[in-house]
Amino acid sequence: METPETPTRSSASGRSSVIESIRGCSISGVRIPREELKRKITMPEYVRLAVMEAIRAKDVEAATLLQLYESAPAKGAEVGEPPECPMVVFINPKSGGRHGPELKARLQDLMSEEQVFDLSAVKPQDFVQYGLSCLEKLSSLGDNCAKAIRDRLRIVVAGGDGTVGWVLGCLGELNIHRRLPLPPTGIIPLGTGNDLSRSFGWGGSFPFNWKSAIKRTLDKITNGPITRLDSWHILISKPAGDELEIPYSLKPTEATPLDEELEVEGELPEQVSCYQGVFYNYFSIGMDAQVAYGFHHLRNEKPYLAQGPISNKLIYSGYSCKQGWFFTPCSSDPGLRSLKNILRIYAKKVNSSEWEQVHVPSSVRSIVALNLPSYGSGRNPWGNLKQDYLEKRGFVEACADDGLLEVFGFKQGWHASMVMVELISAKHITQASAIRFELRGGEWTEGYMQMDGEPWKQPMNKDYSTFVEIKRVKYQSLMVKGD
């Protein structure tokens, strides 16, 4: 197996999506012959149909599936050897503005209809549970073609960061059940920010010349080097009562104890509600999440306003000014706007297994725990820090698979603006292998949080704390690098 490479913070780029799209129009590299690419990535028909039947029937023992296997001439001999780099694509046709359905048709033409899964019809968890199990079943029957496909398979996600995270989370179940190898994942960026895509060299936007560029992208995915990505488990424990309007990346769970190594101060409620999930890029609390929350609701109420990444960015920028960064206070008293009034942070810092309380700067109105070298459409708010500064603060150079989160803060609107154009760095708070946020309401009856671009409104109680505990997932995801 190839040795995974590690993307560092210095690999991040703040180039605008427009510039990247224009650059994508340039003629570069060798022309990719369509038929040659198709042979390289397309599975034999009987395998494709068997996988689809297993997913449709939700049964790898389905009689129709076994009939397909038995009727296959020489189990794949009709195409000679198994494909060099078989792949399946998950596409969110609602992403990418009006291009989503056209891209789906183009991808189906370049491989086969059965290898391109519309996420509104086929969920990635069903593919993992039944589609991959079908390949494993055929392999156990002695089908060497199916075995080679399972071993060589690569996944492509055409969508935004939320879609990529959804697919990676489902693939992560393979590690838990020791169903290896884990297929590596490449990305076709269709979202607004596309920070996961940027971090692994797939660019920040869907190129204007996508009909020709898509062949180059698929060809890169067939032979791109493999790198690793940390993922982070989040547990939210809140006093029972108020309903939480959760995003799909969070799921209700049974009452789960917090880390017993860190004692909770004060009285705990008799009943709690717990939620858990996984994120890959960032978790944040405060004004940036409030802006995102307002933008998402505006887009849901008036979907005609958001027809692509550029229009999304314009709306988001305008909403930022209106909703939070510059004009809207968090509370009636300006002196209470700081997160310090409602938040405590505990962390396991670099090279330490002990929990420590971390100072929350009084000026900070938004706190972000970042995993990737890209945030807010390609910005690097942590910055490329010099070695003497790293040593002085007890930090290490940040990368996406180091088992650490970079925790930083934004102050007022002018500060966030200067950070996002990379004139200055954000307010550095800590680096940590585990974090606990403790929030207590007081005058604040609700706060805002977001995880990988999915925001929600978090009710807060003045008598009991809400806890958010973040720890690294044991197994890493495998990503295909595009640059």
CSV table of N, CA, C and O in Angstrom, one decimal, residues 9-56:
chain,number,residue,atom,x,y,z
A,9,ARG,N,-0.5,23.0,7.0
A,9,ARG,CA,-1.1,24.2,6.9
A,9,ARG,C,-0.6,25.1,5.8
A,9,ARG,O,-1.3,25.8,5.1
A,10,SER,N,0.7,24.9,5.5
A,10,SER,CA,1.2,25.7,4.4
A,10,SER,C,0.7,25.4,3.0
A,10,SER,O,0.8,26.1,2.1
A,11,SER,N,0.0,24.2,2.9
A,11,SER,CA,-0.5,23.8,1.7
A,11,SER,C,-1.9,24.5,1.4
A,11,SER,O,-2.4,24.4,0.3
A,12,ALA,N,-2.4,25.2,2.4
A,12,ALA,CA,-3.7,25.8,2.2
A,12,ALA,C,-3.6,27.0,1.3
A,12,ALA,O,-2.6,27.7,1.3
A,13,SER,N,-4.6,27.3,0.6
A,13,SER,CA,-4.6,28.5,-0.3
A,13,SER,C,-5.9,29.3,-0.1
A,13,SER,O,-6.9,28.8,0.0
A,14,GLY,N,-5.7,30.6,-0.1
A,14,GLY,CA,-6.9,31.5,0.0
A,14,GLY,C,-7.3,32.0,-1.4
A,14,GLY,O,-8.0,33.0,-1.5
A,15,ARG,N,-6.9,31.4,-2.5
A,15,ARG,CA,-7.3,31.9,-3.8
A,15,ARG,C,-8.8,31.8,-3.9
A,15,ARG,O,-9.4,30.9,-3.5
A,16,SER,N,-9.3,32.8,-4.6
A,16,SER,CA,-10.8,32.8,-4.7
A,16,SER,C,-11.3,31.7,-5.7
A,16,SER,O,-10.6,31.3,-6.6
A,17,SER,N,-12.6,31.4,-5.5
A,17,SER,CA,-13.2,30.3,-6.4
A,17,SER,C,-13.2,30.8,-7.8
A,17,SER,O,-13.1,30.0,-8.7
A,18,VAL,N,-13.4,32.1,-8.0
A,18,VAL,CA,-13.5,32.6,-9.4
A,18,VAL,C,-12.2,32.4,-10.1
A,18,VAL,O,-12.2,31.9,-11.3
A,19,ILE,N,-11.1,32.7,-9.5
A,19,ILE,CA,-9.8,32.6,-10.1
A,19,ILE,C,-9.5,31.1,-10.4
A,19,ILE,O,-9.0,30.7,-11.5
A,20,GLU,N,-9.9,30.2,-9.4
A,20,GLU,CA,-9.6,28.8,-9.6
A,20,GLU,C,-10.4,28.3,-10.8
A,20,GLU,O,-10.0,27.4,-11.6
A,21,SER,N,-11.7,28.8,-10.9
A,21,SER,CA,-12.5,28.3,-12.0
A,21,SER,C,-12.0,28.8,-13.4
A,21,SER,O,-12.0,28.0,-14.3
A,22,ILE,N,-11.5,30.0,-13.4
A,22,ILE,CA,-10.9,30.5,-14.7
A,22,ILE,C,-9.6,29.7,-15.0
A,22,ILE,O,-9.4,29.3,-16.2
A,23,ARG,N,-8.8,29.4,-14.0
A,23,ARG,CA,-7.6,28.6,-14.2
A,23,ARG,C,-8.0,27.2,-14.8
A,23,ARG,O,-7.3,26.6,-15.6
A,24,GLY,N,-9.1,26.7,-14.3
A,24,GLY,CA,-9.6,25.4,-14.7
A,24,GLY,C,-9.9,25.4,-16.2
A,24,GLY,O,-10.0,24.3,-16.8
A,25,CYS,N,-10.2,26.6,-16.8
A,25,CYS,CA,-10.5,26.6,-18.2
A,25,CYS,C,-9.3,26.5,-19.1
A,25,CYS,O,-9.4,26.3,-20.3
A,26,SER,N,-8.1,26.6,-18.5
A,26,SER,CA,-6.9,26.6,-19.3
A,26,SER,C,-6.6,25.1,-19.8
A,26,SER,O,-7.0,24.2,-19.1
A,27,ILE,N,-6.0,25.0,-20.9
A,27,ILE,CA,-5.6,23.7,-21.4
A,27,ILE,C,-4.3,23.3,-20.8
A,27,ILE,O,-3.3,23.8,-21.1
A,28,SER,N,-4.3,22.2,-20.0
A,28,SER,CA,-3.1,21.8,-19.3
A,28,SER,C,-3.1,20.3,-19.3
A,28,SER,O,-4.1,19.6,-19.2
A,29,GLY,N,-1.9,19.7,-19.3
A,29,GLY,CA,-1.8,18.3,-19.2
A,29,GLY,C,-2.1,17.6,-20.5
A,29,GLY,O,-2.5,18.1,-21.5
A,30,VAL,N,-2.0,16.2,-20.5
A,30,VAL,CA,-2.3,15.4,-21.6
A,30,VAL,C,-3.8,15.2,-21.7
A,30,VAL,O,-4.5,15.0,-20.7
A,31,ARG,N,-4.3,15.1,-23.0
A,31,ARG,CA,-5.7,14.8,-23.2
A,31,ARG,C,-6.0,13.4,-22.7
A,31,ARG,O,-5.3,12.5,-23.0
A,32,ILE,N,-7.1,13.3,-22.0
A,32,ILE,CA,-7.5,12.0,-21.5
A,32,ILE,C,-8.5,11.3,-22.5
A,32,ILE,O,-9.7,11.8,-22.6
A,33,PRO,N,-8.1,10.2,-23.1
A,33,PRO,CA,-9.0,9.5,-24.1
A,33,PRO,C,-10.2,9.0,-23.3
A,33,PRO,O,-10.1,8.3,-22.3
A,34,ARG,N,-11.4,9.2,-23.8
A,34,ARG,CA,-12.6,8.8,-23.1
A,34,ARG,C,-12.7,7.3,-22.9
A,34,ARG,O,-13.0,6.8,-21.8
A,35,GLU,N,-12.5,6.6,-24.0
A,35,GLU,CA,-12.7,5.1,-23.9
A,35,GLU,C,-11.6,4.5,-23.0
A,35,GLU,O,-11.9,3.5,-22.3
A,36,GLU,N,-10.4,5.0,-23.0
A,36,GLU,CA,-9.4,4.5,-22.1
A,36,GLU,C,-9.7,4.7,-20.7
A,36,GLU,O,-9.6,3.8,-19.8
A,37,LEU,N,-10.3,5.9,-20.4
A,37,LEU,CA,-10.7,6.1,-19.0
A,37,LEU,C,-11.8,5.2,-18.6
A,37,LEU,O,-11.8,4.7,-17.5
A,38,LYS,N,-12.8,5.0,-19.5
A,38,LYS,CA,-13.9,4.2,-19.2
A,38,LYS,C,-13.5,2.8,-18.9
A,38,LYS,O,-14.0,2.2,-18.0
A,39,ARG,N,-12.6,2.2,-19.6
A,39,ARG,CA,-12.1,0.9,-19.4
A,39,ARG,C,-11.4,0.8,-18.0
A,39,ARG,O,-11.5,-0.2,-17.3
A,40,LYS,N,-10.7,1.9,-17.6
A,40,LYS,CA,-10.0,1.9,-16.4
A,40,LYS,C,-10.9,1.9,-15.1
A,40,LYS,O,-10.5,1.3,-14.1
A,41,ILE,N,-12.1,2.5,-15.3
A,41,ILE,CA,-12.9,2.7,-14.1
A,41,ILE,C,-14.2,1.9,-14.0
A,41,ILE,O,-14.9,1.9,-13.0
A,42,THR,N,-14.6,1.3,-15.2
A,42,THR,CA,-15.9,0.7,-15.3
A,42,THR,C,-15.9,-0.8,-14.8
A,42,THR,O,-15.1,-1.6,-15.3
A,43,MET,N,-16.8,-1.2,-14.0
A,43,MET,CA,-16.9,-2.6,-13.5
A,43,MET,C,-17.7,-3.4,-14.6
A,43,MET,O,-18.5,-2.9,-15.3
A,44,PRO,N,-17.4,-4.7,-14.6
A,44,PRO,CA,-18.2,-5.6,-15.4
A,44,PRO,C,-19.7,-5.5,-15.1
A,44,PRO,O,-20.1,-5.2,-14.0
A,45,GLU,N,-20.5,-5.7,-16.1
A,45,GLU,CA,-22.0,-5.5,-16.0
A,45,GLU,C,-22.5,-6.4,-14.8
A,45,GLU,O,-23.4,-5.9,-14.1
A,46,TYR,N,-22.2,-7.6,-14.8
A,46,TYR,CA,-22.8,-8.5,-13.8
A,46,TYR,C,-22.5,-8.0,-12.4
A,46,TYR,O,-23.3,-8.2,-11.4
A,47,VAL,N,-21.3,-7.5,-12.1
A,47,VAL,CA,-20.9,-6.9,-10.8
A,47,VAL,C,-21.7,-5.7,-10.5
A,47,VAL,O,-22.3,-5.6,-9.4
A,48,ARG,N,-21.9,-4.8,-11.5
A,48,ARG,CA,-22.6,-3.6,-11.3
A,48,ARG,C,-24.1,-3.9,-10.9
A,48,ARG,O,-24.7,-3.4,-10.0
A,49,LEU,N,-24.7,-4.8,-11.7
A,49,LEU,CA,-26.1,-5.2,-11.5
A,49,LEU,C,-26.3,-5.9,-10.1
A,49,LEU,O,-27.3,-5.7,-9.4
A,50,ALA,N,-25.3,-6.7,-9.7
A,50,ALA,CA,-25.4,-7.4,-8.5
A,50,ALA,C,-25.3,-6.4,-7.3
A,50,ALA,O,-26.1,-6.6,-6.3
A,51,VAL,N,-24.4,-5.5,-7.4
A,51,VAL,CA,-24.3,-4.5,-6.3
A,51,VAL,C,-25.6,-3.7,-6.2
A,51,VAL,O,-26.2,-3.5,-5.1
A,52,MET,N,-26.2,-3.3,-7.4
A,52,MET,CA,-27.4,-2.5,-7.3
A,52,MET,C,-28.6,-3.3,-6.8
A,52,MET,O,-29.4,-2.8,-6.1
A,53,GLU,N,-28.6,-4.6,-7.1
A,53,GLU,CA,-29.7,-5.5,-6.6
A,53,GLU,C,-29.6,-5.7,-5.1
A,53,GLU,O,-30.6,-5.7,-4.4
A,54,ALA,N,-28.4,-5.8,-4.6
A,54,ALA,CA,-28.2,-5.9,-3.2
A,54,ALA,C,-28.6,-4.7,-2.4
A,54,ALA,O,-29.3,-4.8,-1.4
A,55,ILE,N,-28.4,-3.5,-3.0
A,55,ILE,CA,-28.8,-2.3,-2.4
A,55,ILE,C,-30.3,-2.2,-2.5
A,55,ILE,O,-31.0,-1.8,-1.5
A,56,ARG,N,-30.9,-2.5,-3.6
A,56,ARG,CA,-32.3,-2.4,-3.8
A,56,ARG,C,-33.1,-3.3,-2.9
A,56,ARG,O,-34.0,-2.9,-2.2
